[in-house]
């Protein structure tokens, strides 16, 4: 069975029928689980990051834009090098950061995970500039959301935003 995703019905997908019944066993059965699509599409650009759920603008769970939709970042292998890059990307560096795990900022209705296991050196300008491996997203449960708290000089940050 070969579907592109824009078919109205599974019957509209292309398929091949084989006369060789030995190549298809019950263990090869396919299954589908349907759920409501809660993806929030927006005008973000791929690789943009934002913080959600924090009490201030410099903290929260990390979300990253992937294919014009916000997605969650899995906290597996999440460390201070990764959080420093997020803070730099948001304009809060060079003051440092703290990393958080396990949906620390208690957000609900989180978007699906789109990235996991970032391996940043801490010098990158954007999170997507880091090496990453999303193979392990299948093992990331709903509460394993990466978070950060970015340290910053509030007065300096205010002056920089005022100049824009």
mmCIF file of C-alpha atoms in Angstrom:
data_model
loop_
_atom_site.group_PDB
_atom_site.id
_atom_site.type_symbol
_atom_site.label_atom_id
_atom_site.label_comp_id
_atom_site.label_asym_id
_atom_site.label_seq_id
_atom_site.Cartn_x
_atom_site.Cartn_y
_atom_site.Cartn_z
ATOM 1 C CA UNK A 1 0.000 0.000 0.000
ATOM 2 C CA UNK A 2 1.383 3.429 -0.920
ATOM 3 C CA UNK A 3 -0.400 6.619 0.173
ATOM 4 C CA UNK A 4 0.739 10.233 -0.195
ATOM 5 C CA UNK A 5 -1.530 11.620 2.539
ATOM 6 C CA UNK A 6 -3.844 13.678 0.347
ATOM 7 C CA UNK A 7 -6.162 10.809 -0.604
ATOM 8 C CA UNK A 8 -9.792 11.011 0.448
ATOM 9 C CA UNK A 9 -9.912 7.309 1.265
ATOM 10 C CA UNK A 10 -7.431 4.483 1.740
ATOM 11 C CA UNK A 11 -9.009 2.914 -1.329
ATOM 12 C CA UNK A 12 -7.559 5.796 -3.380
ATOM 13 C CA UNK A 13 -3.984 4.763 -2.503
ATOM 14 C CA UNK A 14 -1.962 2.706 -4.945
ATOM 15 C CA UNK A 15 -1.242 -0.903 -4.047
ATOM 16 C CA UNK A 16 0.160 -4.137 -5.428
ATOM 17 C CA UNK A 17 -1.413 -7.545 -5.108
ATOM 18 C CA UNK A 18 0.961 -10.457 -4.848
ATOM 19 C CA UNK A 19 0.127 -14.082 -5.643
ATOM 20 C CA UNK A 20 2.910 -15.123 -3.287
ATOM 21 C CA UNK A 21 1.018 -15.696 -0.020
ATOM 22 C CA UNK A 22 4.250 -16.715 1.730
ATOM 23 C CA UNK A 23 5.451 -13.085 1.628
ATOM 24 C CA UNK A 24 2.529 -11.863 3.724
ATOM 25 C CA UNK A 25 1.901 -13.277 7.187
ATOM 26 C CA UNK A 26 -0.498 -12.156 9.916
ATOM 27 C CA UNK A 27 2.468 -10.533 11.660
ATOM 28 C CA UNK A 28 2.648 -8.171 8.649
ATOM 29 C CA UNK A 29 -0.843 -6.751 9.315
ATOM 30 C CA UNK A 30 -1.103 -2.968 9.369
ATOM 31 C CA UNK A 31 -3.043 -0.983 11.965
ATOM 32 C CA UNK A 32 -4.202 2.606 12.196
ATOM 33 C CA UNK A 33 -4.995 4.714 15.252
ATOM 34 C CA UNK A 34 -6.970 7.862 14.475
ATOM 35 C CA UNK A 35 -7.042 10.944 16.685
ATOM 36 C CA UNK A 36 -8.025 14.570 16.455
ATOM 37 C CA UNK A 37 -5.358 16.752 14.871
ATOM 38 C CA UNK A 38 -4.506 19.486 17.376
ATOM 39 C CA UNK A 39 -1.584 20.906 15.405
ATOM 40 C CA UNK A 40 -1.477 24.687 15.707
ATOM 41 C CA UNK A 41 -0.369 26.118 12.364
ATOM 42 C CA UNK A 42 1.093 29.575 12.503
ATOM 43 C CA UNK A 43 3.301 32.020 10.705
ATOM 44 C CA UNK A 44 6.449 30.743 12.358
ATOM 45 C CA UNK A 45 9.512 29.840 10.307
ATOM 46 C CA UNK A 46 11.206 26.483 10.597
ATOM 47 C CA UNK A 47 13.737 26.554 13.421
ATOM 48 C CA UNK A 48 12.101 29.433 15.365
ATOM 49 C CA UNK A 49 11.861 28.773 19.101
ATOM 50 C CA UNK A 50 9.573 30.130 21.792
ATOM 51 C CA UNK A 51 9.016 29.595 25.505
ATOM 52 C CA UNK A 52 5.554 28.783 26.848
ATOM 53 C CA UNK A 53 4.111 28.393 30.315
ATOM 54 C CA UNK A 54 6.657 30.437 32.246
ATOM 55 C CA UNK A 55 5.789 33.281 34.576
ATOM 56 C CA UNK A 56 8.151 35.636 32.711
ATOM 57 C CA UNK A 57 9.249 36.031 29.091
ATOM 58 C CA UNK A 58 12.619 34.441 29.796
ATOM 59 C CA UNK A 59 11.405 31.027 30.969
ATOM 60 C CA UNK A 60 9.131 28.223 29.885
ATOM 61 C CA UNK A 61 8.884 24.959 28.038
ATOM 62 C CA UNK A 62 10.649 25.022 24.694
ATOM 63 C CA UNK A 63 8.659 24.834 21.483
ATOM 64 C CA UNK A 64 10.232 24.813 18.047
ATOM 65 C CA UNK A 65 8.684 25.566 14.671
ATOM 66 C CA UNK A 66 8.709 22.604 12.301
ATOM 67 C CA UNK A 67 6.896 22.801 8.947
ATOM 68 C CA UNK A 68 5.075 25.995 9.971
ATOM 69 C CA UNK A 69 3.666 24.513 13.173
ATOM 70 C CA UNK A 70 4.832 24.695 16.778
ATOM 71 C CA UNK A 71 6.067 21.437 18.230
ATOM 72 C CA UNK A 72 7.453 20.251 21.542
ATOM 73 C CA UNK A 73 11.078 19.345 22.247
ATOM 74 C CA UNK A 74 11.723 16.056 24.053
ATOM 75 C CA UNK A 75 13.886 16.407 27.165
ATOM 76 C CA UNK A 76 15.981 13.272 26.526
ATOM 77 C CA UNK A 77 19.671 14.311 26.627
ATOM 78 C CA UNK A 78 18.595 17.927 27.306
ATOM 79 C CA UNK A 79 21.431 19.807 29.015
ATOM 80 C CA UNK A 80 22.720 23.311 29.736
ATOM 81 C CA UNK A 81 24.496 23.548 26.361
ATOM 82 C CA UNK A 82 21.118 23.051 24.676
ATOM 83 C CA UNK A 83 19.368 25.587 26.921
ATOM 84 C CA UNK A 84 22.160 28.133 26.355
ATOM 85 C CA UNK A 85 21.572 27.910 22.607
ATOM 86 C CA UNK A 86 17.817 28.464 23.050
ATOM 87 C CA UNK A 87 18.513 31.526 25.197
ATOM 88 C CA UNK A 88 21.029 32.864 22.670
ATOM 89 C CA UNK A 89 18.526 32.378 19.855
ATOM 90 C CA UNK A 90 15.936 34.354 21.847
ATOM 91 C CA UNK A 91 18.430 37.156 22.558
ATOM 92 C CA UNK A 92 18.994 36.447 26.265
ATOM 93 C CA UNK A 93 22.675 35.435 26.144
ATOM 94 C CA UNK A 94 25.444 35.795 27.370
ATOM 95 C CA UNK A 95 23.999 35.574 30.862
ATOM 96 C CA UNK A 96 23.538 31.794 31.120
ATOM 97 C CA UNK A 97 20.588 29.497 31.564
ATOM 98 C CA UNK A 98 19.061 26.676 33.571
ATOM 99 C CA UNK A 99 17.583 23.596 31.952
ATOM 100 C CA UNK A 100 14.403 21.861 33.046
ATOM 101 C CA UNK A 101 12.826 18.488 32.400
ATOM 102 C CA UNK A 102 9.480 16.738 32.690
ATOM 103 C CA UNK A 103 7.141 19.555 31.674
ATOM 104 C CA UNK A 104 8.494 21.655 34.539
ATOM 105 C CA UNK A 105 6.277 24.597 33.592
ATOM 106 C CA UNK A 106 3.161 22.390 33.650
ATOM 107 C CA UNK A 107 1.765 23.280 30.242
ATOM 108 C CA UNK A 108 -1.287 21.386 28.982
ATOM 109 C CA UNK A 109 -2.414 20.501 25.466
ATOM 110 C CA UNK A 110 1.175 20.464 24.286
ATOM 111 C CA UNK A 111 1.825 20.068 20.569
ATOM 112 C CA UNK A 112 3.401 16.817 19.347
ATOM 113 C CA UNK A 113 7.114 16.239 19.734
ATOM 114 C CA UNK A 114 9.016 17.218 16.599
ATOM 115 C CA UNK A 115 12.624 17.179 17.805
ATOM 116 C CA UNK A 116 14.513 15.191 20.356
ATOM 117 C CA UNK A 117 17.996 14.521 21.647
ATOM 118 C CA UNK A 118 19.801 17.708 20.765
ATOM 119 C CA UNK A 119 23.588 17.608 21.034
ATOM 120 C CA UNK A 120 24.693 21.246 21.237
ATOM 121 C CA UNK A 121 28.166 22.525 22.035
ATOM 122 C CA UNK A 122 26.589 25.694 23.415
ATOM 123 C CA UNK A 123 28.146 27.970 20.809
ATOM 124 C CA UNK A 124 25.500 27.551 18.085
ATOM 125 C CA UNK A 125 23.227 30.476 17.193
ATOM 126 C CA UNK A 126 20.083 28.393 16.678
ATOM 127 C CA UNK A 127 18.859 25.149 18.158
ATOM 128 C CA UNK A 128 18.518 23.598 14.693
ATOM 129 C CA UNK A 129 22.239 24.291 14.130
ATOM 130 C CA UNK A 130 22.992 21.616 16.746
ATOM 131 C CA UNK A 131 23.214 17.930 15.941
ATOM 132 C CA UNK A 132 20.015 16.111 16.798
ATOM 133 C CA UNK A 133 18.466 12.682 16.548
ATOM 134 C CA UNK A 134 14.707 12.360 16.456
ATOM 135 C CA UNK A 135 14.679 8.575 16.156
ATOM 136 C CA UNK A 136 14.060 8.372 19.899
ATOM 137 C CA UNK A 137 10.910 10.533 19.783
ATOM 138 C CA UNK A 138 8.932 7.301 19.725
ATOM 139 C CA UNK A 139 10.103 6.719 23.311
ATOM 140 C CA UNK A 140 9.294 10.234 24.531
ATOM 141 C CA UNK A 141 6.155 10.355 26.670
ATOM 142 C CA UNK A 142 3.778 13.330 26.860
ATOM 143 C CA UNK A 143 5.389 14.827 29.968
ATOM 144 C CA UNK A 144 9.024 14.735 28.774
ATOM 145 C CA UNK A 145 9.105 18.347 27.605
ATOM 146 C CA UNK A 146 12.323 20.382 27.694
ATOM 147 C CA UNK A 147 12.274 23.754 29.443
ATOM 148 C CA UNK A 148 14.645 26.646 30.130
ATOM 149 C CA UNK A 149 15.127 29.671 32.315
ATOM 150 C CA UNK A 150 17.309 32.296 30.644
ATOM 151 C CA UNK A 151 19.271 34.668 32.830
ATOM 152 C CA UNK A 152 19.442 38.204 31.524
ATOM 153 C CA UNK A 153 20.006 41.829 32.400
ATOM 154 C CA UNK A 154 16.439 43.175 32.357
ATOM 155 C CA UNK A 155 17.500 46.787 31.790
ATOM 156 C CA UNK A 156 19.777 45.893 28.858
ATOM 157 C CA UNK A 157 17.070 43.689 27.343
ATOM 158 C CA UNK A 158 14.539 46.501 27.714
ATOM 159 C CA UNK A 159 16.847 48.954 25.916
ATOM 160 C CA UNK A 160 17.463 46.483 23.075
ATOM 161 C CA UNK A 161 13.717 45.873 22.578
ATOM 162 C CA UNK A 162 13.063 49.615 22.720
ATOM 163 C CA UNK A 163 15.537 50.232 19.849
ATOM 164 C CA UNK A 164 13.615 47.848 17.574
#
